[in-house]
Coordinates of C-alpha atoms in Angstrom, one line a residue:
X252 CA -10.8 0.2 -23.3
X253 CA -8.8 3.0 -23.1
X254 CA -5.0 2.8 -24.6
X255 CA -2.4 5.6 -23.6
X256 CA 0.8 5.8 -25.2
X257 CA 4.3 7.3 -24.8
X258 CA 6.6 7.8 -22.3
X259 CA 7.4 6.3 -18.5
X260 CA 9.7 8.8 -16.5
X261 CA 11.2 9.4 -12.9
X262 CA 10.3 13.2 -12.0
X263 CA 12.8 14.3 -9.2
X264 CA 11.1 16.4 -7.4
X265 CA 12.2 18.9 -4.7
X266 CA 11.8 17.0 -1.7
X267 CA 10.3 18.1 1.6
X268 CA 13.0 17.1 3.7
X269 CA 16.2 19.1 3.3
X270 CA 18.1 16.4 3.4
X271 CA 17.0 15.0 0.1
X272 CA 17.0 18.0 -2.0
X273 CA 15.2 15.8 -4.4
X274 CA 12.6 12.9 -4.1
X275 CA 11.3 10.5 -7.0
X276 CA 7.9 10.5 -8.3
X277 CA 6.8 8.2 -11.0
X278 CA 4.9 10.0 -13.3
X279 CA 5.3 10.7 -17.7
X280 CA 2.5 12.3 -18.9
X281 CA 0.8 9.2 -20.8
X282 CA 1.3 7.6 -17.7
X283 CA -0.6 9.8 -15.6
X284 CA -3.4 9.8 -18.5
X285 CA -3.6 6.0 -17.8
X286 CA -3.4 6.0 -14.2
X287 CA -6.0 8.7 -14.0
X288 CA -8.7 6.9 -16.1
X289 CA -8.2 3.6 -14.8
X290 CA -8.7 5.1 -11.6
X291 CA -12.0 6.7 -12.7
X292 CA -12.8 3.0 -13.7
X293 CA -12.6 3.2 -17.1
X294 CA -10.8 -0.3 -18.5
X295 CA -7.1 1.1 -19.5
X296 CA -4.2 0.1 -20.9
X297 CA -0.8 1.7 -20.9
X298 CA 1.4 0.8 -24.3
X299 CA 5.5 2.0 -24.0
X300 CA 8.6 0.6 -23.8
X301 CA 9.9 0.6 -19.6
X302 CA 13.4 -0.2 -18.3
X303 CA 14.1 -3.2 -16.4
X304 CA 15.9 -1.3 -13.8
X305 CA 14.2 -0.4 -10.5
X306 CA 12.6 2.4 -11.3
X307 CA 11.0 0.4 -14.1
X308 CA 9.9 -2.0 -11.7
X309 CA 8.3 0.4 -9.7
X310 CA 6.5 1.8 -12.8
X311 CA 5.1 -0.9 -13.9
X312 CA 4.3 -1.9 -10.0
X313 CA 2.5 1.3 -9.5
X314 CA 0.2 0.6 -13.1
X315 CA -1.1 -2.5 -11.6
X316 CA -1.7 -1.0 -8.5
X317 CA -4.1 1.4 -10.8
X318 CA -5.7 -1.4 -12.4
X319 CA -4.1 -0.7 -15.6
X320 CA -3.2 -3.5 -18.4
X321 CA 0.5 -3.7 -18.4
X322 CA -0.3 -6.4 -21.7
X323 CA 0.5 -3.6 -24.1
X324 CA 3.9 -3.0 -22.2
X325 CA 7.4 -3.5 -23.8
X326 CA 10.6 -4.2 -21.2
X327 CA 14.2 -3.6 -21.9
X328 CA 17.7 -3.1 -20.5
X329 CA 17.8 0.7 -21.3
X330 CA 17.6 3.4 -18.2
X331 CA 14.4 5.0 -17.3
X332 CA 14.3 8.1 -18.4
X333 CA 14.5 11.0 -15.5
X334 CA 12.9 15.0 -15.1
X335 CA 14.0 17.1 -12.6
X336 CA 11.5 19.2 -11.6
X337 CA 11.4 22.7 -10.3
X338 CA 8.8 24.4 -8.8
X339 CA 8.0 28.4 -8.9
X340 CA 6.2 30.2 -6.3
X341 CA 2.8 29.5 -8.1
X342 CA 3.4 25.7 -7.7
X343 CA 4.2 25.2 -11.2
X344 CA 6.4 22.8 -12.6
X345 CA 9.4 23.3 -15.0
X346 CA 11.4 20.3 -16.4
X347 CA 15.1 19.4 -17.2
X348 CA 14.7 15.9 -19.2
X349 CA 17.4 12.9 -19.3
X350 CA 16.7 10.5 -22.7
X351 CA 19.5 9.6 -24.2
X352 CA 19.2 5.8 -25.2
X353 CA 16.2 5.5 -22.8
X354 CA 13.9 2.7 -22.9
X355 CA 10.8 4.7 -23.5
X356 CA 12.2 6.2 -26.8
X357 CA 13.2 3.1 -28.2
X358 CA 9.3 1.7 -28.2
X359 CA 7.8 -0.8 -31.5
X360 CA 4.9 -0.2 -33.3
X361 CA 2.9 -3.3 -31.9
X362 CA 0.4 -3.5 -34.5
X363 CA -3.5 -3.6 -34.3
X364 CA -4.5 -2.3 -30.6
X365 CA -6.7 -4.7 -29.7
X366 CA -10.4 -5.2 -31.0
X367 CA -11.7 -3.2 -27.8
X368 CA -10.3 -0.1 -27.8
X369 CA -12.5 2.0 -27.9
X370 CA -9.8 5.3 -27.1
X371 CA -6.5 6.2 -28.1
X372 CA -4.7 9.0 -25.7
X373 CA -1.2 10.0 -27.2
X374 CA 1.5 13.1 -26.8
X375 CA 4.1 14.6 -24.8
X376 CA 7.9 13.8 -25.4
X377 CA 6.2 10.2 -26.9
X378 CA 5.3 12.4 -30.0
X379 CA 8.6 13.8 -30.3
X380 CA 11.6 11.6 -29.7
X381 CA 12.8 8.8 -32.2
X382 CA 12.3 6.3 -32.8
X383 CA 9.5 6.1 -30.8
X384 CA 7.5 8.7 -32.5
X385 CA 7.5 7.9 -35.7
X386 CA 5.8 4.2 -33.8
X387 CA 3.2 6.5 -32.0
X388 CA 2.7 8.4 -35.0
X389 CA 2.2 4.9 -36.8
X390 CA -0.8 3.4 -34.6
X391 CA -2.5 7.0 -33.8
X392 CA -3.0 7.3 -37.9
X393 CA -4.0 3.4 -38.0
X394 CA -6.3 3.4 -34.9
X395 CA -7.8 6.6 -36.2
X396 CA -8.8 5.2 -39.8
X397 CA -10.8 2.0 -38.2
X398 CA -13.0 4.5 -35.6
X399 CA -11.0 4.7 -32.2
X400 CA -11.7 7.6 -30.6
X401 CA -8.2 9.9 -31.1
X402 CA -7.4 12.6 -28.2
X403 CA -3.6 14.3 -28.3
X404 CA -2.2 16.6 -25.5
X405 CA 1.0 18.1 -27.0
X406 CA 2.2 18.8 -23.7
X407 CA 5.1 20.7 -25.8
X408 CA 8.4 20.6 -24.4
X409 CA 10.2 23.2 -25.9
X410 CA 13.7 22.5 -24.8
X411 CA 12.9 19.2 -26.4
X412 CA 12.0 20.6 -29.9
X413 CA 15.2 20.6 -31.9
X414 CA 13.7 22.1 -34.9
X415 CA 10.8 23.8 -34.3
X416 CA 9.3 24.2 -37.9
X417 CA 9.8 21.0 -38.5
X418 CA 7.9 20.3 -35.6
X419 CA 4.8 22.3 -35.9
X420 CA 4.4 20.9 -39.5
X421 CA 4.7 16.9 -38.4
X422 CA 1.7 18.6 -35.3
X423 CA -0.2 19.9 -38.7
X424 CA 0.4 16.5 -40.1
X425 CA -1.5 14.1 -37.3
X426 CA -4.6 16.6 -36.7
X427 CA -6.6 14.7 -39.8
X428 CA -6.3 11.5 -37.5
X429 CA -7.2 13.5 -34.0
X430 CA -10.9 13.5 -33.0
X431 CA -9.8 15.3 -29.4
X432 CA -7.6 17.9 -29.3
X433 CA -6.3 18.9 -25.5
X434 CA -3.5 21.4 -24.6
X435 CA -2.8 24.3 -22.4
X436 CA -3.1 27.9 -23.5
X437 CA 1.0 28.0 -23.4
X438 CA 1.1 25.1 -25.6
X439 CA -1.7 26.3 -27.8
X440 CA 0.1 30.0 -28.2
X441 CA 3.6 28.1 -28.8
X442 CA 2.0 25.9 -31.8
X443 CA 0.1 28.9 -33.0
X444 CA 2.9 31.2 -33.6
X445 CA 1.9 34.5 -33.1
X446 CA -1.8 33.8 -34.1
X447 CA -4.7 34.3 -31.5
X448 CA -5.7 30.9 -30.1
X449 CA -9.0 30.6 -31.0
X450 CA -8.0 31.7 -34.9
X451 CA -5.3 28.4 -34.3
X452 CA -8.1 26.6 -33.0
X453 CA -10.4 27.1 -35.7
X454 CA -7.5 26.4 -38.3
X455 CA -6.6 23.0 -36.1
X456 CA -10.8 22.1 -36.3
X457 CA -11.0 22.5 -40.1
X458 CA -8.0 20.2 -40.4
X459 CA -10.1 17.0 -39.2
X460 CA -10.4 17.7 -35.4
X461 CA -14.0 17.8 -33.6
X462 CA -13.2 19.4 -30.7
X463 CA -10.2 21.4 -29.1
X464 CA -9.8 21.4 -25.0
X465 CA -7.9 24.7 -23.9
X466 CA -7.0 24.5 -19.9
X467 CA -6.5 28.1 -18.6
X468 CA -4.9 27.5 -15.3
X469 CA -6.8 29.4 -12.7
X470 CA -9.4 30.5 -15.6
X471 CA -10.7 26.6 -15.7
X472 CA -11.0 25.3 -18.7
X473 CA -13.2 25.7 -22.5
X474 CA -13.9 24.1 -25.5
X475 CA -13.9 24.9 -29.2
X476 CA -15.9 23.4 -31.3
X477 CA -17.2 23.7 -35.1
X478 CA -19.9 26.1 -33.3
X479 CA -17.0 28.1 -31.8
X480 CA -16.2 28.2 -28.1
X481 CA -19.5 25.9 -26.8
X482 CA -18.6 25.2 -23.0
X483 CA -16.4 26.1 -20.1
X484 CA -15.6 25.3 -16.3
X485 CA -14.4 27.1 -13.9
X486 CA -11.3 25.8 -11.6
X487 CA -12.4 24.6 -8.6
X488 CA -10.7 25.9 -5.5
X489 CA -8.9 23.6 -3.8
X490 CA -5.3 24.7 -1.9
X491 CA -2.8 23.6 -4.3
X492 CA 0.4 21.8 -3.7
X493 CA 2.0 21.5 -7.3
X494 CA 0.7 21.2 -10.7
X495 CA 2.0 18.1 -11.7
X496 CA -0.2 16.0 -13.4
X497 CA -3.0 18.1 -13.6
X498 CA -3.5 18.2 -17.8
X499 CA -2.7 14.3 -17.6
X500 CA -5.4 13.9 -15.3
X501 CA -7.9 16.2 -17.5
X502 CA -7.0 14.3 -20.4
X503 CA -7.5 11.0 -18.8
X504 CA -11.1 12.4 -17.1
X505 CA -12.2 13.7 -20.1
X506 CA -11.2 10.0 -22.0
X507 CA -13.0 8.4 -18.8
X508 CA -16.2 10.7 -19.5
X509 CA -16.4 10.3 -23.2
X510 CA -16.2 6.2 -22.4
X511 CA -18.7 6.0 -19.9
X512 CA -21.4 8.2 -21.9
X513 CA -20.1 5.6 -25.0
X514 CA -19.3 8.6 -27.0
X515 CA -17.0 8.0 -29.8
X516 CA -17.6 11.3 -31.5
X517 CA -16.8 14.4 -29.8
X518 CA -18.5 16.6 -32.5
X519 CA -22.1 14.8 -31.7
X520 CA -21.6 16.3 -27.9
X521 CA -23.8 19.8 -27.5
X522 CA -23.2 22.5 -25.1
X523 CA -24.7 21.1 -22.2
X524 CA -22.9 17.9 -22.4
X525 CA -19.5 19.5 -22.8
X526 CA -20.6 21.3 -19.5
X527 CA -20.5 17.7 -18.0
X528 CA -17.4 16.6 -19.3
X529 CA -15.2 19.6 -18.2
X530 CA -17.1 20.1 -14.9
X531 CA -15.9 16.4 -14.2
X532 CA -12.0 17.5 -15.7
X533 CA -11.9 20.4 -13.3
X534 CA -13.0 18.2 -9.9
X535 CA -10.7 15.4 -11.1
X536 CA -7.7 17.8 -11.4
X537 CA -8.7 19.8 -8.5
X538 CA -8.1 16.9 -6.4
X539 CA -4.4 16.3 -8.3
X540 CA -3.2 19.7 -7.4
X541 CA -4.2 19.2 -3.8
X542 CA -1.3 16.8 -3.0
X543 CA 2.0 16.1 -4.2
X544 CA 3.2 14.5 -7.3
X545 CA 0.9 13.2 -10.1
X546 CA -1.7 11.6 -7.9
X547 CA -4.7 11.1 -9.9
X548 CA -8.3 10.3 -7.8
X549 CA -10.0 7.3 -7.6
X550 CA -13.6 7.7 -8.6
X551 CA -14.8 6.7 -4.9
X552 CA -12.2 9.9 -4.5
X553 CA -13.9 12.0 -7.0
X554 CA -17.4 10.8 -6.2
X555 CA -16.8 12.4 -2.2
X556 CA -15.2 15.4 -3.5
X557 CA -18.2 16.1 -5.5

């Protein structure tokens, strides 16, 4: 089983109609992660805090629509944390958060995942607001020293980053625990601070990481590995819509991959392999870019595309 943690959000979104100059769309990027593997048909569990309001509701209604195990899931009276969204003329998504005293933030530590996880997916604002964090940062170091497979997508918010230092040395402290490393070139040029990426990438792997995923956009996407940059795949052309969603649903493909082939340790992947696993990434994202909001494909989705 796959667990992804962090936060639930409403992403107000320009709307189609002018009427509605903005429409909801239930997204958070763990949540998308979840939704996006359990869709693939990988078991998956979503673990968070989410309001009892209605957009809650509808949250946790859309998970088990997915198939994903709400079991992990925490409830309280707190508001559901919003995004407005605005997109540029390449489709791409830029966010204005609302978390003040939000329900996601306020997440436990809830012990021991259980015995049949095999994956832990964590990241985004999860990683960064308190006291939620410091409960993410809790299970990712406990799950990590009994054998789950790790994977972290920063997904950094920089308007969200108080302190940035501060921040980059708390990212520094979690990479001994991360076998999977995933995050945009932007977020991966932002962390590195002035260093070339793959000299960052290289310092990230020889802090306890097996394998970084870099998605380029357009230029598809690569891994880095011990061996240096091993595989890549190309975007696949597809007429997009918006962005939204699309590194969830590569980080939930790539968890959904690594499950199926029973792979618990990125570093015992070779070339060729990788080759798979990102060639399956790209399609599954492809297909999220095609239509609006973070709408992940089902496998029989992803098994027509192909």
């Amino acid at each position: 089983m796959i667990v992804s943690g962090g936060e639930a959000l409403v992403d107000l979104v320009p709307a189609e109609s002018t009427v509605d100059l903005l429409a909801p769309r239930l997204g958070g990027g763990p949540y998308n992660v979840a939704l996006a593997s359990a869709r693939l048909g990988v078991p998956t569990a979503f673990l968070s805090r989410i309001s009892t309001d209605r957009f809650g509701d509808a949250l946790v209604e859309r998970l088990e629509a997915s198939n994903v195990d709400t079991s992990l899931l925490q409830r309280g009276p707190e508001p559901t944390t919003l995004a407005v969204v605005a997109l540029d003329e390449n489709s791409s998504a830029r966010y204005s958060f609302y978390t003040e005293g939000t329900a996601d933030r306020l997440v436990t530590d809830p012990g021991p995942l259980p015995e049949h996880t095999t994956a832990l997916s964590l990241g985004t604002l999860g990683m960064v607001l308190e006291p939620g964090a410091s409960a993410y940062e809790a299970v990712l170091r406990r799950e990590s020293e009994r054998g789950v497979l790790t994977a972290l997508d920063p997904n950094i918010r920089a308007d969200m980053i108080t302190d940035a230092v501060a921040y980059r040395a708390r990212f520094a402290s979690w990479l001994p625990y991360v076998r999977l490393l995933k995050l945009s070139m932007d977020d991966a040029e932002w962390l590195a601070e002035g260093a070339g990426v793959l000299e960052a990438a290289k310092g990230w792997l020889d802090a306890g990481v097996e394998a970084v995923v870099l998605t380029k956009g357009g230029d598809g996407l690569s891994v880095v590995t011990a061996d240096g940059e091993v595989a890549s795949a190309p975007t696949v052309p597809v007429d997009v819509v918006d962005t939204i969603g699309a590194g969830d649903t590569v980080q939930g493909a790539l968890l959904a991959w690594l499950v199926q082939q029973d792979t618990q340790r990125p570093s015992d992947l070779e070339p060729a392999d990788w080759g798979q696993a990102l060639g399956y990434a790209a399609r599954a994202a492809a297909i999220t870019v095609s239509r609006s909001g973070a709408e992940p494909p089902t496998a029989d989705e992803l098994a027509q595309f192909l």
